[in-house]
Amino acid sequence: MAIRLGDTAPDFEAQTTEGKIRFHEWLGNGWGILFSHPKDFTPVCTTELGEVARLKGAFDKRNTKVIALSVDSVADHEKWSADIEETQGHKPNYPLIADPERKVAQLYDMIHPNADNTFTVRSVFIIGPDKKVKLTLTYPASTGRNFEEIVRVLDSLQLTANHSVATPVNWKDGEDVIVVPSLSDAQAREKFPKGFKTIKPYLRITPQPNK
Ligand code: BEZ
């Protein structure tokens, strides 16, 4: 069964490169990102896991834990981590889940048999402090993800969770945002003391509120 936005992220127990975890307990009260890759010792995955290690500070700043998953063993994850450090300059500084029995992969619908019957696709789940799924992404094995985009989405999710705004196309932290249509002009005037510009009655722009 596919996992949809707003669902509670399924809890599970798993072995990782940082010991056994229970997922919800490991997540704690902050945000989390669970992402899968098809296989250890493969080229695209090597670049992706190095990039996530490079971005660790950006995730920490956003109170977000990251955790990777594939159907490989802890021993393989550990051996491969040395290759990631050697080739990408960054060793995974977050846990890698070992899922050789595909328990978590099945729970999260990460194996898409018509694409590949054996390995996980490149899934991303962003999970909020309420343990609800806020974003899902699925990429094929042949296409590496853009993890700076994941950081950008986190900024949007964290902003829109706390303010009555939405973020427009290609928005980046610090740029103007959209007043949600459910607010009346009178309510918007109260909420956004810096004011807002009405381009159409349904398209109102205001400076990012938390800046
Ligand atoms: C890769 O990470 O390079 C990869 C993994 C599985 C299939 C194809 C490419």
PDB file of C-alpha atoms and ligand atoms in Angstrom:
ATOM      1  CA  MET A   1       0.000   0.000   0.000  1.00  0.00           C
ATOM      2  CA  ALA A   2       1.489   3.331  -1.051  1.00  0.00           C
ATOM      3  CA  ILE A   3       2.242   5.907   1.606  1.00  0.00           C
ATOM      4  CA  ARG A   4       0.442   9.172   1.057  1.00  0.00           C
ATOM      5  CA  LEU A   5       0.962  12.705   2.303  1.00  0.00           C
ATOM      6  CA  GLY A   6      -0.592  13.110   5.739  1.00  0.00           C
ATOM      7  CA  ASP A   7      -0.226   9.423   6.633  1.00  0.00           C
ATOM      8  CA  THR A   8       1.650   8.512   9.799  1.00  0.00           C
ATOM      9  CA  ALA A   9       5.106   7.270   8.764  1.00  0.00           C
ATOM     10  CA  PRO A  10       5.126   3.539   9.573  1.00  0.00           C
ATOM     11  CA  ASP A  11       7.258   2.670  12.588  1.00  0.00           C
ATOM     12  CA  PHE A  12       9.778  -0.195  12.414  1.00  0.00           C
ATOM     13  CA  GLU A  13      12.817  -1.701  14.062  1.00  0.00           C
ATOM     14  CA  ALA A  14      15.995  -2.121  12.021  1.00  0.00           C
ATOM     15  CA  GLN A  15      19.717  -2.660  12.198  1.00  0.00           C
ATOM     16  CA  THR A  16      21.752   0.325  11.080  1.00  0.00           C
ATOM     17  CA  THR A  17      25.386   1.354  10.908  1.00  0.00           C
ATOM     18  CA  GLU A  18      24.744   3.123  14.248  1.00  0.00           C
ATOM     19  CA  GLY A  19      23.093   0.127  15.950  1.00  0.00           C
ATOM     20  CA  LYS A  20      19.542  -1.105  16.233  1.00  0.00           C
ATOM     21  CA  ILE A  21      16.873   1.593  16.087  1.00  0.00           C
ATOM     22  CA  ARG A  22      13.133   1.931  16.520  1.00  0.00           C
ATOM     23  CA  PHE A  23      12.294   4.525  13.888  1.00  0.00           C
ATOM     24  CA  HIS A  24       9.847   6.787  15.753  1.00  0.00           C
ATOM     25  CA  GLU A  25      12.033   6.805  18.841  1.00  0.00           C
ATOM     26  CA  TRP A  26      15.074   7.600  16.702  1.00  0.00           C
ATOM     27  CA  LEU A  27      13.194  10.481  15.023  1.00  0.00           C
ATOM     28  CA  GLY A  28      12.442  12.069  18.403  1.00  0.00           C
ATOM     29  CA  ASN A  29      10.582  15.381  18.277  1.00  0.00           C
ATOM     30  CA  GLY A  30      12.178  16.885  15.200  1.00  0.00           C
ATOM     31  CA  TRP A  31      11.926  16.443  11.450  1.00  0.00           C
ATOM     32  CA  GLY A  32      13.249  13.385   9.615  1.00  0.00           C
ATOM     33  CA  ILE A  33      14.236  12.269   6.138  1.00  0.00           C
ATOM     34  CA  LEU A  34      14.203   8.589   5.208  1.00  0.00           C
ATOM     35  CA  PHE A  35      15.705   7.921   1.786  1.00  0.00           C
ATOM     36  CA  SER A  36      16.459   4.735  -0.081  1.00  0.00           C
ATOM     37  CA  HIS A  37      19.070   3.931  -2.711  1.00  0.00           C
ATOM     38  CA  PRO A  38      19.128   0.855  -4.955  1.00  0.00           C
ATOM     39  CA  LYS A  39      22.427  -0.731  -4.006  1.00  0.00           C
ATOM     40  CA  ASP A  40      25.757  -0.246  -2.237  1.00  0.00           C
ATOM     41  CA  PHE A  41      28.916  -0.067  -4.378  1.00  0.00           C
ATOM     42  CA  THR A  42      27.118   1.579  -7.307  1.00  0.00           C
ATOM     43  CA  PRO A  43      28.165   4.877  -8.879  1.00  0.00           C
ATOM     44  CA  VAL A  44      25.129   7.161  -8.613  1.00  0.00           C
ATOM     45  CA  CYS A  45      24.401   6.039  -5.038  1.00  0.00           C
ATOM     46  CA  THR A  46      28.017   6.724  -4.080  1.00  0.00           C
ATOM     47  CA  THR A  47      27.675  10.359  -5.191  1.00  0.00           C
ATOM     48  CA  GLU A  48      24.293  10.765  -3.475  1.00  0.00           C
ATOM     49  CA  LEU A  49      25.362   9.452  -0.072  1.00  0.00           C
ATOM     50  CA  GLY A  50      28.483  11.631  -0.164  1.00  0.00           C
ATOM     51  CA  GLU A  51      26.339  14.681  -0.939  1.00  0.00           C
ATOM     52  CA  VAL A  52      23.960  13.976   1.952  1.00  0.00           C
ATOM     53  CA  ALA A  53      27.005  13.785   4.268  1.00  0.00           C
ATOM     54  CA  ARG A  54      28.225  17.136   2.898  1.00  0.00           C
ATOM     55  CA  LEU A  55      24.792  18.673   3.622  1.00  0.00           C
ATOM     56  CA  LYS A  56      24.572  17.289   7.188  1.00  0.00           C
ATOM     57  CA  GLY A  57      25.101  20.779   8.684  1.00  0.00           C
ATOM     58  CA  ALA A  58      22.168  22.126   6.636  1.00  0.00           C
ATOM     59  CA  PHE A  59      19.930  19.323   7.932  1.00  0.00           C
ATOM     60  CA  ASP A  60      21.102  19.844  11.543  1.00  0.00           C
ATOM     61  CA  LYS A  61      20.333  23.565  11.250  1.00  0.00           C
ATOM     62  CA  ARG A  62      16.786  22.607  10.285  1.00  0.00           C
ATOM     63  CA  ASN A  63      16.423  20.180  13.213  1.00  0.00           C
ATOM     64  CA  THR A  64      16.198  17.322  10.713  1.00  0.00           C
ATOM     65  CA  LYS A  65      17.696  13.842  11.044  1.00  0.00           C
ATOM     66  CA  VAL A  66      18.579  11.884   7.914  1.00  0.00           C
ATOM     67  CA  ILE A  67      18.716   8.132   7.499  1.00  0.00           C
ATOM     68  CA  ALA A  68      19.490   6.048   4.397  1.00  0.00           C
ATOM     69  CA  LEU A  69      18.270   2.574   3.449  1.00  0.00           C
ATOM     70  CA  SER A  70      19.067  -0.193   1.000  1.00  0.00           C
ATOM     71  CA  VAL A  71      18.638  -3.942   0.924  1.00  0.00           C
ATOM     72  CA  ASP A  72      22.355  -4.424   1.706  1.00  0.00           C
ATOM     73  CA  SER A  73      23.912  -5.547   5.008  1.00  0.00           C
ATOM     74  CA  VAL A  74      25.505  -3.412   7.737  1.00  0.00           C
ATOM     75  CA  ALA A  75      28.894  -4.930   6.811  1.00  0.00           C
ATOM     76  CA  ASP A  76      28.472  -3.781   3.188  1.00  0.00           C
ATOM     77  CA  HIS A  77      27.298  -0.323   4.267  1.00  0.00           C
ATOM     78  CA  GLU A  78      30.399   0.043   6.440  1.00  0.00           C
ATOM     79  CA  LYS A  79      32.800  -1.141   3.748  1.00  0.00           C
ATOM     80  CA  TRP A  80      31.161   1.096   1.129  1.00  0.00           C
ATOM     81  CA  SER A  81      31.242   4.138   3.476  1.00  0.00           C
ATOM     82  CA  ALA A  82      35.043   4.112   3.183  1.00  0.00           C
ATOM     83  CA  ASP A  83      34.711   4.264  -0.629  1.00  0.00           C
ATOM     84  CA  ILE A  84      32.242   7.162  -0.306  1.00  0.00           C
ATOM     85  CA  GLU A  85      34.727   9.085   1.824  1.00  0.00           C
ATOM     86  CA  GLU A  86      37.584   8.289  -0.532  1.00  0.00           C
ATOM     87  CA  THR A  87      35.739   9.307  -3.708  1.00  0.00           C
ATOM     88  CA  GLN A  88      33.368  12.066  -2.487  1.00  0.00           C
ATOM     89  CA  GLY A  89      35.393  13.544   0.367  1.00  0.00           C
ATOM     90  CA  HIS A  90      32.562  12.971   2.851  1.00  0.00           C
ATOM     91  CA  LYS A  91      31.865   9.816   4.831  1.00  0.00           C
ATOM     92  CA  PRO A  92      28.220   9.132   5.769  1.00  0.00           C
ATOM     93  CA  ASN A  93      27.705  10.896   9.112  1.00  0.00           C
ATOM     94  CA  TYR A  94      24.161   9.546   9.498  1.00  0.00           C
ATOM     95  CA  PRO A  95      22.896   5.962   9.893  1.00  0.00           C
ATOM     96  CA  LEU A  96      22.383   3.558   6.983  1.00  0.00           C
ATOM     97  CA  ILE A  97      19.609   1.006   7.503  1.00  0.00           C
ATOM     98  CA  ALA A  98      20.384  -2.583   6.503  1.00  0.00           C
ATOM     99  CA  ASP A  99      17.232  -4.130   5.053  1.00  0.00           C
ATOM    100  CA  PRO A 100      18.301  -7.427   3.442  1.00  0.00           C
ATOM    101  CA  GLU A 101      14.901  -8.971   4.170  1.00  0.00           C
ATOM    102  CA  ARG A 102      13.182  -5.951   2.546  1.00  0.00           C
ATOM    103  CA  LYS A 103      10.913  -5.442   5.563  1.00  0.00           C
ATOM    104  CA  VAL A 104      11.192  -1.660   5.632  1.00  0.00           C
ATOM    105  CA  ALA A 105      11.337  -1.468   1.830  1.00  0.00           C
ATOM    106  CA  GLN A 106       7.995  -3.245   1.656  1.00  0.00           C
ATOM    107  CA  LEU A 107       6.473  -1.213   4.486  1.00  0.00           C
ATOM    108  CA  TYR A 108       7.357   1.982   2.583  1.00  0.00           C
ATOM    109  CA  ASP A 109       6.584   0.583  -0.906  1.00  0.00           C
ATOM    110  CA  MET A 110      10.162   1.213  -2.030  1.00  0.00           C
ATOM    111  CA  ILE A 111      10.337  -1.752  -4.399  1.00  0.00           C
ATOM    112  CA  HIS A 112       8.583  -1.095  -7.685  1.00  0.00           C
ATOM    113  CA  PRO A 113       8.641  -4.498  -9.419  1.00  0.00           C
ATOM    114  CA  ASN A 114       7.903  -3.162 -12.890  1.00  0.00           C
ATOM    115  CA  ALA A 115      11.049  -1.039 -12.621  1.00  0.00           C
ATOM    116  CA  ASP A 116      13.207  -3.549 -10.714  1.00  0.00           C
ATOM    117  CA  ASN A 117      12.117  -6.564  -8.733  1.00  0.00           C
ATOM    118  CA  THR A 118      15.158  -6.728  -6.465  1.00  0.00           C
ATOM    119  CA  PHE A 119      16.338  -3.279  -5.451  1.00  0.00           C
ATOM    120  CA  THR A 120      14.714  -0.250  -3.875  1.00  0.00           C
ATOM    121  CA  VAL A 121      13.981   2.769  -6.058  1.00  0.00           C
ATOM    122  CA  ARG A 122      15.281   6.179  -4.967  1.00  0.00           C
ATOM    123  CA  SER A 123      12.541   7.159  -2.492  1.00  0.00           C
ATOM    124  CA  VAL A 124      12.510  10.176  -0.192  1.00  0.00           C
ATOM    125  CA  PHE A 125      10.101  10.662   2.710  1.00  0.00           C
ATOM    126  CA  ILE A 126      10.141  13.883   4.714  1.00  0.00           C
ATOM    127  CA  ILE A 127       8.476  13.331   8.082  1.00  0.00           C
ATOM    128  CA  GLY A 128       7.302  16.108  10.395  1.00  0.00           C
ATOM    129  CA  PRO A 129       7.609  16.292  14.187  1.00  0.00           C
ATOM    130  CA  ASP A 130       4.047  14.878  14.316  1.00  0.00           C
ATOM    131  CA  LYS A 131       5.378  11.741  12.479  1.00  0.00           C
ATOM    132  CA  LYS A 132       3.191  12.538   9.486  1.00  0.00           C
ATOM    133  CA  VAL A 133       4.573  12.248   5.960  1.00  0.00           C
ATOM    134  CA  LYS A 134       5.021  15.738   4.478  1.00  0.00           C
ATOM    135  CA  LEU A 135       6.689  14.871   1.176  1.00  0.00           C
ATOM    136  CA  THR A 136       7.308  11.795  -0.950  1.00  0.00           C
ATOM    137  CA  LEU A 137       9.602  11.568  -3.963  1.00  0.00           C
ATOM    138  CA  THR A 138      10.436   8.634  -6.223  1.00  0.00           C
ATOM    139  CA  TYR A 139      13.356   8.702  -8.647  1.00  0.00           C
ATOM    140  CA  PRO A 140      14.561   5.893 -10.890  1.00  0.00           C
ATOM    141  CA  ALA A 141      17.907   4.158 -10.341  1.00  0.00           C
ATOM    142  CA  SER A 142      19.517   5.988 -13.242  1.00  0.00           C
ATOM    143  CA  THR A 143      18.836   9.518 -11.967  1.00  0.00           C
ATOM    144  CA  GLY A 144      20.617  10.925  -8.926  1.00  0.00           C
ATOM    145  CA  ARG A 145      18.535  13.236  -6.762  1.00  0.00           C
ATOM    146  CA  ASN A 146      19.186  16.918  -6.044  1.00  0.00           C
ATOM    147  CA  PHE A 147      19.505  17.037  -2.255  1.00  0.00           C
ATOM    148  CA  GLU A 148      19.769  20.832  -2.254  1.00  0.00           C
ATOM    149  CA  GLU A 149      16.177  20.698  -3.507  1.00  0.00           C
ATOM    150  CA  ILE A 150      15.312  18.564  -0.466  1.00  0.00           C
ATOM    151  CA  VAL A 151      16.803  21.271   1.788  1.00  0.00           C
ATOM    152  CA  ARG A 152      14.763  23.896  -0.107  1.00  0.00           C
ATOM    153  CA  VAL A 153      11.574  21.873   0.400  1.00  0.00           C
ATOM    154  CA  LEU A 154      12.357  21.552   4.105  1.00  0.00           C
ATOM    155  CA  ASP A 155      12.596  25.353   4.324  1.00  0.00           C
ATOM    156  CA  SER A 156       9.210  25.634   2.646  1.00  0.00           C
ATOM    157  CA  LEU A 157       7.605  22.927   4.804  1.00  0.00           C
ATOM    158  CA  GLN A 158       8.919  24.442   8.026  1.00  0.00           C
ATOM    159  CA  LEU A 159       7.849  27.952   7.021  1.00  0.00           C
ATOM    160  CA  THR A 160       4.374  26.988   5.825  1.00  0.00           C
ATOM    161  CA  ALA A 161       3.787  24.842   8.933  1.00  0.00           C
ATOM    162  CA  ASN A 162       4.078  27.967  11.086  1.00  0.00           C
ATOM    163  CA  HIS A 163       2.705  30.820   8.964  1.00  0.00           C
ATOM    164  CA  SER A 164      -0.338  31.249   6.725  1.00  0.00           C
ATOM    165  CA  VAL A 165       1.753  31.270   3.570  1.00  0.00           C
ATOM    166  CA  ALA A 166       2.654  29.085   0.602  1.00  0.00           C
ATOM    167  CA  THR A 167       5.848  29.278  -1.459  1.00  0.00           C
ATOM    168  CA  PRO A 168       5.817  30.032  -5.194  1.00  0.00           C
ATOM    169  CA  VAL A 169       7.664  28.351  -8.033  1.00  0.00           C
ATOM    170  CA  ASN A 170      11.439  28.104  -7.537  1.00  0.00           C
ATOM    171  CA  TRP A 171      11.150  29.911  -4.185  1.00  0.00           C
ATOM    172  CA  LYS A 172      14.239  30.076  -2.005  1.00  0.00           C
ATOM    173  CA  ASP A 173      14.581  30.949   1.663  1.00  0.00           C
ATOM    174  CA  GLY A 174      14.394  34.749   2.064  1.00  0.00           C
ATOM    175  CA  GLU A 175      12.266  35.425  -1.016  1.00  0.00           C
ATOM    176  CA  ASP A 176       8.691  36.692  -1.065  1.00  0.00           C
ATOM    177  CA  VAL A 177       5.901  34.216  -0.347  1.00  0.00           C
ATOM    178  CA  ILE A 178       2.197  33.849  -1.127  1.00  0.00           C
ATOM    179  CA  VAL A 179      -0.596  34.639   1.335  1.00  0.00           C
ATOM    180  CA  VAL A 180      -2.818  31.543   1.547  1.00  0.00           C
ATOM    181  CA  PRO A 181      -6.163  32.078  -0.223  1.00  0.00           C
ATOM    182  CA  SER A 182      -8.114  31.040   2.911  1.00  0.00           C
ATOM    183  CA  LEU A 183      -7.137  34.319   4.635  1.00  0.00           C
ATOM    184  CA  SER A 184      -9.339  37.355   3.952  1.00  0.00           C
ATOM    185  CA  ASP A 185      -7.602  40.660   3.145  1.00  0.00           C
ATOM    186  CA  ALA A 186      -8.529  41.896   6.646  1.00  0.00           C
ATOM    187  CA  GLN A 187      -6.967  38.819   8.259  1.00  0.00           C
ATOM    188  CA  ALA A 188      -3.898  39.134   6.024  1.00  0.00           C
ATOM    189  CA  ARG A 189      -3.427  42.772   7.068  1.00  0.00           C
ATOM    190  CA  GLU A 190      -3.402  41.650  10.700  1.00  0.00           C
ATOM    191  CA  LYS A 191      -1.040  38.709  10.156  1.00  0.00           C
ATOM    192  CA  PHE A 192       1.431  40.428   7.850  1.00  0.00           C
ATOM    193  CA  PRO A 193       2.374  43.829   9.291  1.00  0.00           C
ATOM    194  CA  LYS A 194       4.821  44.391   6.399  1.00  0.00           C
ATOM    195  CA  GLY A 195       1.780  44.345   4.095  1.00  0.00           C
ATOM    196  CA  PHE A 196       1.056  42.432   0.921  1.00  0.00           C
ATOM    197  CA  LYS A 197       0.664  43.137  -2.765  1.00  0.00           C
ATOM    198  CA  THR A 198      -2.490  41.958  -4.561  1.00  0.00           C
ATOM    199  CA  ILE A 199      -1.704  40.844  -8.120  1.00  0.00           C
ATOM    200  CA  LYS A 200      -5.017  38.983  -8.440  1.00  0.00           C
ATOM    201  CA  PRO A 201      -7.498  38.451  -5.575  1.00  0.00           C
ATOM    202  CA  TYR A 202      -6.124  34.882  -5.322  1.00  0.00           C
ATOM    203  CA  LEU A 203      -2.447  35.880  -5.765  1.00  0.00           C
ATOM    204  CA  ARG A 204      -1.179  38.029  -2.921  1.00  0.00           C
ATOM    205  CA  ILE A 205       2.538  38.418  -2.221  1.00  0.00           C
ATOM    206  CA  THR A 206       4.196  39.286   1.089  1.00  0.00           C
ATOM    207  CA  PRO A 207       7.780  39.338   2.391  1.00  0.00           C
ATOM    208  CA  GLN A 208       8.800  36.079   4.102  1.00  0.00           C
ATOM    209  CA  PRO A 209       7.369  36.507   7.635  1.00  0.00           C
ATOM    210  CA  ASN A 210      10.168  34.986   9.714  1.00  0.00           C
ATOM    211  CA  LYS A 211      12.983  37.123   8.220  1.00  0.00           C
TER     212      LYS A 211
HETATM  213  C1  BEZ B   1      23.821   3.627  -9.293  1.00  0.00           C
HETATM  214  O1  BEZ B   1      23.714   4.025  -8.155  1.00  0.00           O
HETATM  215  O2  BEZ B   1      24.707   4.028 -10.060  1.00  0.00           O
HETATM  216  C2  BEZ B   1      22.857   2.626  -9.851  1.00  0.00           C
HETATM  217  C3  BEZ B   1      22.248   1.723  -8.988  1.00  0.00           C
HETATM  218  C4  BEZ B   1      21.383   0.775  -9.515  1.00  0.00           C
HETATM  219  C5  BEZ B   1      21.129   0.746 -10.874  1.00  0.00           C
HETATM  220  C6  BEZ B   1      21.734   1.673 -11.709  1.00  0.00           C
HETATM  221  C7  BEZ B   1      22.604   2.612 -11.202  1.00  0.00           C
END
